Each structure stands twice: as structure tokens, then as C-alpha cells.
mmCIF file of C-alpha atoms in Angstrom:
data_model
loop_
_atom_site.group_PDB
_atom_site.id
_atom_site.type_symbol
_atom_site.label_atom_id
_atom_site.label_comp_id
_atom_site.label_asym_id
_atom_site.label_seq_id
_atom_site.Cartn_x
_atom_site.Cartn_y
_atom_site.Cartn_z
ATOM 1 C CA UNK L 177 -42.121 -2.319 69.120
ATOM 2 C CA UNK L 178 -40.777 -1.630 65.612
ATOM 3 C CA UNK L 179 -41.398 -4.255 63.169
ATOM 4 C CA UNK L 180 -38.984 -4.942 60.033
ATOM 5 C CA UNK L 181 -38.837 -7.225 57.059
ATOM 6 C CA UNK L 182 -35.175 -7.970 56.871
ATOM 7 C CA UNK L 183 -34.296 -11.046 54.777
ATOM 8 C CA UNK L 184 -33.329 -13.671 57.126
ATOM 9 C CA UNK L 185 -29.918 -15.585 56.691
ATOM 10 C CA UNK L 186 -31.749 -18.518 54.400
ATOM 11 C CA UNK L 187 -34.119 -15.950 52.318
ATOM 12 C CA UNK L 188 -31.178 -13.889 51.850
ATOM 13 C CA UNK L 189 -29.086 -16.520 49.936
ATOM 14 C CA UNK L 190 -32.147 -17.735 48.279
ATOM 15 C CA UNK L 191 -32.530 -14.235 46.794
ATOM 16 C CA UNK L 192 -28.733 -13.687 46.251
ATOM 17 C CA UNK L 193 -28.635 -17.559 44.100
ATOM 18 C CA UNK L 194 -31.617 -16.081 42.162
ATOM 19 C CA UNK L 195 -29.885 -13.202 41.047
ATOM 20 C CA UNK L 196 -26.395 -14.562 41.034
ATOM 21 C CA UNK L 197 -26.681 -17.516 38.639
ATOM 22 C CA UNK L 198 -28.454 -15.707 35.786
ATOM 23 C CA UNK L 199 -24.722 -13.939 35.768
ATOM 24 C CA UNK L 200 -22.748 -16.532 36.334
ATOM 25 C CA UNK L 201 -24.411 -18.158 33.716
ATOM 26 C CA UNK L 202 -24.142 -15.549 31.335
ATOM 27 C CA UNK L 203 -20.639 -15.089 32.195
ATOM 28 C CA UNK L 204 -20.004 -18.595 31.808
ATOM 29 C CA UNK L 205 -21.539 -19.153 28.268
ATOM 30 C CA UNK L 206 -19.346 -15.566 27.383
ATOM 31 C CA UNK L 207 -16.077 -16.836 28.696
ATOM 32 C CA UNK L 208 -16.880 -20.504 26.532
ATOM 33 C CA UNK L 209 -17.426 -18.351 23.419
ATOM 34 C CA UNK L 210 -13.890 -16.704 23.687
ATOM 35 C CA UNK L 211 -12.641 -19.962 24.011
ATOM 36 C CA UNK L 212 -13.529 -20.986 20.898
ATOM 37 C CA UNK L 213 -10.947 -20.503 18.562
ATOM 38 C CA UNK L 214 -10.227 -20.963 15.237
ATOM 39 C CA UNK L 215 -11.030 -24.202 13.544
ATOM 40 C CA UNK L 216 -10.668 -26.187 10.203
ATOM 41 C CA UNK L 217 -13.026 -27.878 7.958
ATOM 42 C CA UNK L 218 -11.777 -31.106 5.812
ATOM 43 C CA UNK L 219 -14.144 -31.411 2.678
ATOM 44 C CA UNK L 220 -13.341 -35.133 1.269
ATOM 45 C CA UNK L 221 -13.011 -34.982 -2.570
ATOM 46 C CA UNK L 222 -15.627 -37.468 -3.188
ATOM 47 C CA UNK L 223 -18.188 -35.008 -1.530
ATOM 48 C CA UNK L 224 -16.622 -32.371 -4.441
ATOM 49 C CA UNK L 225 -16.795 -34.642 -7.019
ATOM 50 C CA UNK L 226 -20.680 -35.465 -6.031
ATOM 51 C CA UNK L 227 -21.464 -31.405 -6.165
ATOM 52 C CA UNK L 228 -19.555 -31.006 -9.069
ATOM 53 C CA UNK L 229 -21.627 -33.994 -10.851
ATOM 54 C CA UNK L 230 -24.601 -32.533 -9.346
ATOM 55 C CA UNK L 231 -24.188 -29.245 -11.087
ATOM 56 C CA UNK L 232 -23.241 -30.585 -15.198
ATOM 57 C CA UNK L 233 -23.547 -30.113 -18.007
ATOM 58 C CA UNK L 234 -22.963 -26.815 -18.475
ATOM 59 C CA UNK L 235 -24.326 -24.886 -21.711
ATOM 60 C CA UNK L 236 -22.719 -22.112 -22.846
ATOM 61 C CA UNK L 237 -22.479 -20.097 -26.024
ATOM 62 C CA UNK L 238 -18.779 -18.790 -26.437
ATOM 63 C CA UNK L 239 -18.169 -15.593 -28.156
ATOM 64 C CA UNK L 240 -21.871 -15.979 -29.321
ATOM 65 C CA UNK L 241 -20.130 -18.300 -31.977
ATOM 66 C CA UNK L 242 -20.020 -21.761 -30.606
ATOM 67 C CA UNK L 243 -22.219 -23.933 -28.717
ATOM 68 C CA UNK L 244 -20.099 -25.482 -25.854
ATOM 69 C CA UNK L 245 -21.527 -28.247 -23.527
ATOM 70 C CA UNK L 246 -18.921 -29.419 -20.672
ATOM 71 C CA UNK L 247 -19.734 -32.511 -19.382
ATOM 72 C CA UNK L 248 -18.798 -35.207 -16.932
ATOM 73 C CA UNK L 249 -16.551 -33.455 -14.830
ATOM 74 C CA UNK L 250 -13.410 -34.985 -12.780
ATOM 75 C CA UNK L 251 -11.926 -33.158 -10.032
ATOM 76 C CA UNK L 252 -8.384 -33.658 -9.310
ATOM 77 C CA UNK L 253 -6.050 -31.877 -6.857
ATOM 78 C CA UNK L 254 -3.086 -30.114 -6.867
ATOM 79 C CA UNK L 255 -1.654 -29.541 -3.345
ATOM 80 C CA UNK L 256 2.024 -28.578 -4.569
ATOM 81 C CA UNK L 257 0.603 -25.755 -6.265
ATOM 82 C CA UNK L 258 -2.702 -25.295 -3.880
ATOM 83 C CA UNK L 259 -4.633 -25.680 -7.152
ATOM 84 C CA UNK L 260 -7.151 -27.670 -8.703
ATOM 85 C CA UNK L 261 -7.812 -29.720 -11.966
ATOM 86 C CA UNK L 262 -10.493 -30.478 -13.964
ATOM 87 C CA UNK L 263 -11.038 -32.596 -16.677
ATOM 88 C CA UNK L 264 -14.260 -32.723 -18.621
ATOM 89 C CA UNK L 265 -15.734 -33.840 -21.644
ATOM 90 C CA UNK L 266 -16.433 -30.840 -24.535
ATOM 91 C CA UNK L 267 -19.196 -30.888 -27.443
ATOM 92 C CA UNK L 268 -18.629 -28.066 -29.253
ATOM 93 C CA UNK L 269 -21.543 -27.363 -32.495
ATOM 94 C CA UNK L 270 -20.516 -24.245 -34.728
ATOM 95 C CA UNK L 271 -23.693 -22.935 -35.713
ATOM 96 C CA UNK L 272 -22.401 -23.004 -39.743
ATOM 97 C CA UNK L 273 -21.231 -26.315 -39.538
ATOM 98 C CA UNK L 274 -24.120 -29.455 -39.029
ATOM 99 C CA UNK L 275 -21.740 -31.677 -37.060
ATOM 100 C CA UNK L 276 -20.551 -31.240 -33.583
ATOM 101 C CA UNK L 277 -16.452 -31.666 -32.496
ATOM 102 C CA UNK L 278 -16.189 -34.430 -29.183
ATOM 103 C CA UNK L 279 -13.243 -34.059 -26.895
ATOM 104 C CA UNK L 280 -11.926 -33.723 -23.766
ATOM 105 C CA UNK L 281 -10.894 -30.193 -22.294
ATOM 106 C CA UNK L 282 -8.411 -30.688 -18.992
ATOM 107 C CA UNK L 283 -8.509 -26.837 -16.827
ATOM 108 C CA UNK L 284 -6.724 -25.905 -14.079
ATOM 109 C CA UNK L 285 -7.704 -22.859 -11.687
ATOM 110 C CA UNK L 286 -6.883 -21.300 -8.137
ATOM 111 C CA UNK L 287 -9.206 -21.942 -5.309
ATOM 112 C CA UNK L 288 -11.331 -18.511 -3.872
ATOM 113 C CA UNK L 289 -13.817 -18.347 -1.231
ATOM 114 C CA UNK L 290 -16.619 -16.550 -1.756
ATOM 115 C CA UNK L 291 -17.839 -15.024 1.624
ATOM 116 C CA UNK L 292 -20.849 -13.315 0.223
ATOM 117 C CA UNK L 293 -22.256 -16.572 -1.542
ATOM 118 C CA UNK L 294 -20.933 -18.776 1.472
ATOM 119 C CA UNK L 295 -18.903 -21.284 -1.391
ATOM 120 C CA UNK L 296 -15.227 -22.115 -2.556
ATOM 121 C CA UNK L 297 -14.968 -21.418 -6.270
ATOM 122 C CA UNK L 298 -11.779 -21.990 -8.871
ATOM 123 C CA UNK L 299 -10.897 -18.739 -10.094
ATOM 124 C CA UNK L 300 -8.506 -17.518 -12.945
ATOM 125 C CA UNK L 301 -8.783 -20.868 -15.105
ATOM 126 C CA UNK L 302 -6.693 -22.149 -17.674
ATOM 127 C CA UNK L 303 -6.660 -24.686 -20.585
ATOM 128 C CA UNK L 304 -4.187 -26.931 -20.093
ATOM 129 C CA UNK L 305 -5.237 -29.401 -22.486
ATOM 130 C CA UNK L 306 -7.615 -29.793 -25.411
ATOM 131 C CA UNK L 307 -8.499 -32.899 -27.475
ATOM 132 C CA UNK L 308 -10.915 -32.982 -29.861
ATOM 133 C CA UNK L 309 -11.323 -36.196 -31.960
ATOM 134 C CA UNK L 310 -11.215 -35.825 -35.631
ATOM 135 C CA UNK L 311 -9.501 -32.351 -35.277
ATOM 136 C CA UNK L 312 -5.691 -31.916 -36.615
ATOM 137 C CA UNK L 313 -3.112 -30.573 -34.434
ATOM 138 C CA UNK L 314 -3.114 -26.696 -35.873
ATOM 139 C CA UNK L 315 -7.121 -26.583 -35.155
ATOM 140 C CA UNK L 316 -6.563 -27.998 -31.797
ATOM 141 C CA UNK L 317 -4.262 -25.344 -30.737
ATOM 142 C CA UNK L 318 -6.537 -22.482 -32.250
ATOM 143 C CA UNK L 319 -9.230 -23.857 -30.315
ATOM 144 C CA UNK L 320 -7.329 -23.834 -27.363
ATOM 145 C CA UNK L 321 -6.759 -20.193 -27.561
ATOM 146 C CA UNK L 322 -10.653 -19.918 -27.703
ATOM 147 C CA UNK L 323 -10.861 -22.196 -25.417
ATOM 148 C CA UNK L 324 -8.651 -20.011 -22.791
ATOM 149 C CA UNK L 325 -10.802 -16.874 -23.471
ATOM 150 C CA UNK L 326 -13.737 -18.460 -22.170
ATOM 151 C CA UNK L 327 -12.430 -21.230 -19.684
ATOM 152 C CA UNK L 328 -13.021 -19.006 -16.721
ATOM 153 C CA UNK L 329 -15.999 -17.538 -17.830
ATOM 154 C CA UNK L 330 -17.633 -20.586 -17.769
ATOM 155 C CA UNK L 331 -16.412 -22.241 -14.380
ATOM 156 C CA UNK L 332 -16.481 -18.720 -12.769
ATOM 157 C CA UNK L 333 -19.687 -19.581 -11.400
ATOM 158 C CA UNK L 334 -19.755 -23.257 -10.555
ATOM 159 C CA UNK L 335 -19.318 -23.444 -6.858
ATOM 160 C CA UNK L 336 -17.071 -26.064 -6.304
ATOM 161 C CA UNK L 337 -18.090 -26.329 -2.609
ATOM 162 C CA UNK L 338 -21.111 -24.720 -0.718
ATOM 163 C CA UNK L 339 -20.770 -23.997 3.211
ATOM 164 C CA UNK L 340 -23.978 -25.306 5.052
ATOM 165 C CA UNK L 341 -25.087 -23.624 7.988
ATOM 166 C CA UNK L 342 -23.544 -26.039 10.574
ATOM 167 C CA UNK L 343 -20.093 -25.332 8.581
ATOM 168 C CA UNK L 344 -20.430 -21.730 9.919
ATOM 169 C CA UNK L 345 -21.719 -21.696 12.842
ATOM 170 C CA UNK L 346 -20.793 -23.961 16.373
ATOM 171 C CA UNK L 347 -21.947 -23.590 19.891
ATOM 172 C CA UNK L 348 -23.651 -20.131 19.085
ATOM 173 C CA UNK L 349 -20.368 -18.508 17.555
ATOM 174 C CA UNK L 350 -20.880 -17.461 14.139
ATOM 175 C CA UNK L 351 -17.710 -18.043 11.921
ATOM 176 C CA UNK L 352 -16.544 -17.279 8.833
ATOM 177 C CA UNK L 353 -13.708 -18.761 5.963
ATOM 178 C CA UNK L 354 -10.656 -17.055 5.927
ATOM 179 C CA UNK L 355 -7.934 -19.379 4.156
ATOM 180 C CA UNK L 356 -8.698 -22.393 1.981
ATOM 181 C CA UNK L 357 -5.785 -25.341 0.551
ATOM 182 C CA UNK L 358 -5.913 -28.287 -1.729
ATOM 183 C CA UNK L 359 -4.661 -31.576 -0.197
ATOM 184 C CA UNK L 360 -4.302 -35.081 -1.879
ATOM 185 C CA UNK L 361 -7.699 -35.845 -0.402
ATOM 186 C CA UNK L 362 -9.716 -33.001 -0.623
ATOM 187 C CA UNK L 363 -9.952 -29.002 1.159
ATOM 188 C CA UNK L 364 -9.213 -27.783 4.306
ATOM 189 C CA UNK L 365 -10.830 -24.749 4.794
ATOM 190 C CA UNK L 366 -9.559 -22.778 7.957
ATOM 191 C CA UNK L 367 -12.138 -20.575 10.382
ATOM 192 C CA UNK L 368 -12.210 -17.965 12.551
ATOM 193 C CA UNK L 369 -14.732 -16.484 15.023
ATOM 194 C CA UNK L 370 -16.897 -13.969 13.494
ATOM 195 C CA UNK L 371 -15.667 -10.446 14.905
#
């Protein structure tokens, strides 16, 4: 009489579950990743303005000449042109002069996304605008010109927007920003899985 271990019907099929779901599971959680598609992000402009406010005034020393502080900053968008505005206020001290010139400096720029530094950043800014009080027209439009030489040099590194962690990641797929517009109320930032 020959004695044998085979799994019975209900051993069998407790073994097979055992080694089944882990897969199916697996499979499951695989399958619910390719799902996942691309995706948008709406950033409202009040939570730009708030990082924006967080992040002035801004020092600077243009051309090594002038003392520039920007100030107050107000965001403004420009969905015809997928652009965005900024108007802020400008102290600017000449170091051979003992008073300072007050104005207001109004910028536009493109928006970028940084995907190394995980932010949205205006790039390629340009004076519109400059008022300075107590300064004649002629100055005003010299200064201007200065002004445009060192517009983007000084906003070049202001993030306008930084992507947390949750913006970037959902349900275990990492993803990353691939197309960015202005809209009357804020961004829209489109996503797609990470590949």
C-alpha cells in the first residue's frame, strides 16, 4: 500500500487562491495605472497672487548702477495672448544721487514650466509701462530702456507657482507638466503619466 500526499480538491484551491490573488492583484493595480490618463491642474489666481506676495520685495542692483526694489506685486492674466501681467511698485536709489525715484513698473512675460525645479515661471519679460513720480517724460522713457535690460533678469527667478508633491503624483503614478495656459481665473496646467 503506496501512500501519497496529493492536495485534495479543497487544499488544492486553497493553495491555487494563495498564489493566484497576489497576481491578480498585481495585475489589477497595473491595469488601474494605465488607466490613468492625463489630467489638468487649475491653480486659482488668488493662490498666485498669495505666492507672489509671499516672495517680495525683491532687491536688486541693475547694471551695478542702480538700486532697484520691486514691491507689492499684482498678478493679472492674459488668456488671449496665454501671457501674464504684472504690475509692481519700483524704488529706484542711484548711488550718486541722495534721493530715491517712486513709481510703478507694469511687465508682461510668457509662462514656462520648469521641470527640474518642479515650478511655472514668466519668462522673456517686458516693460510695458514705467511711471516714476517726479520724473519728466524723456527720463521715463530712458529708464524704460534700462528698465527692459533687466526686467527679466530680475523675475527670471521668481517662481510664480511651485508644484507640491500631491500635484505630481496620484494613485502611485508619478506625473509630470507638459503644457501650461493663462485663463481669466488663474492656470491650468495639463499632465501626463510619467514614462
Amino acid at each position: 500500500m503506496q501512500i501519497t500526499n496529493a492536495p485534495t480538491g479543497r487544499s488544492w484551491l486553497s493553495m491555487a487562491k494563495k498564489l493566484l490573488l497576489p497576481v491578480v492583484a498585481c495585475g489589477l493595480l497595473a491595469s488601474c495605472a494605465a488607466l490613468i490618463g492625463p489630467r489638468q491642474l487649475d491653480v486659482p489666481l488668488t493662490r498666485l497672487q498669495e505666492g507672489l506676495d509671499r516672495r517680495f520685495p525683491l532687491n536688486n542692483k541693475a547694471m551695478a548702477l542702480l538700486d532697484v526694489q520691486l514691491t507689492h506685486p499684482q498678478l493679472t492674466m492674459l488668456p488671449d495672448s496665454n501671457r501674464v501681467a504684472l504690475s509692481l511698485d519700483v524704488s529706484v536709489a542711484p548711488p550718486f544721487i541722495r534721493q530715491s525715484w517712486n513709481g510703478n513698473v507694469a511687465m508682461s512675460g510668457r509662462l514656462a514650466i520648469d521641470n527640474v525645479r518642479n515650478a511655472v515661471y514668466i519668462r522673456d519679460a517686458h516693460v510695458d509701462t514705467v511711471t516714476i513720480n517726479g520724473m519728466d517724460e524723456e527720463k521715463q522713457r530712458q529708464f524704460k530702456l534700462v528698465a527692459n535690460l533687466v526686467a527679466d533678469q530680475m523675475i527670471k527667478d521668481v517662481p510664480l507657482y511651485n508644484f507640491r508633491p500631491e500635484d505630481l503624483r496620484i494613485a502611485g503614478v508619478q506625473f509630470v507638466p507638459t503644457a501650461i495656459m493663462a485663463t481669466s481665473r488663474g492656470l491650468v496646467v495639463n499632465f501626463e503619466p510619467a514614462k
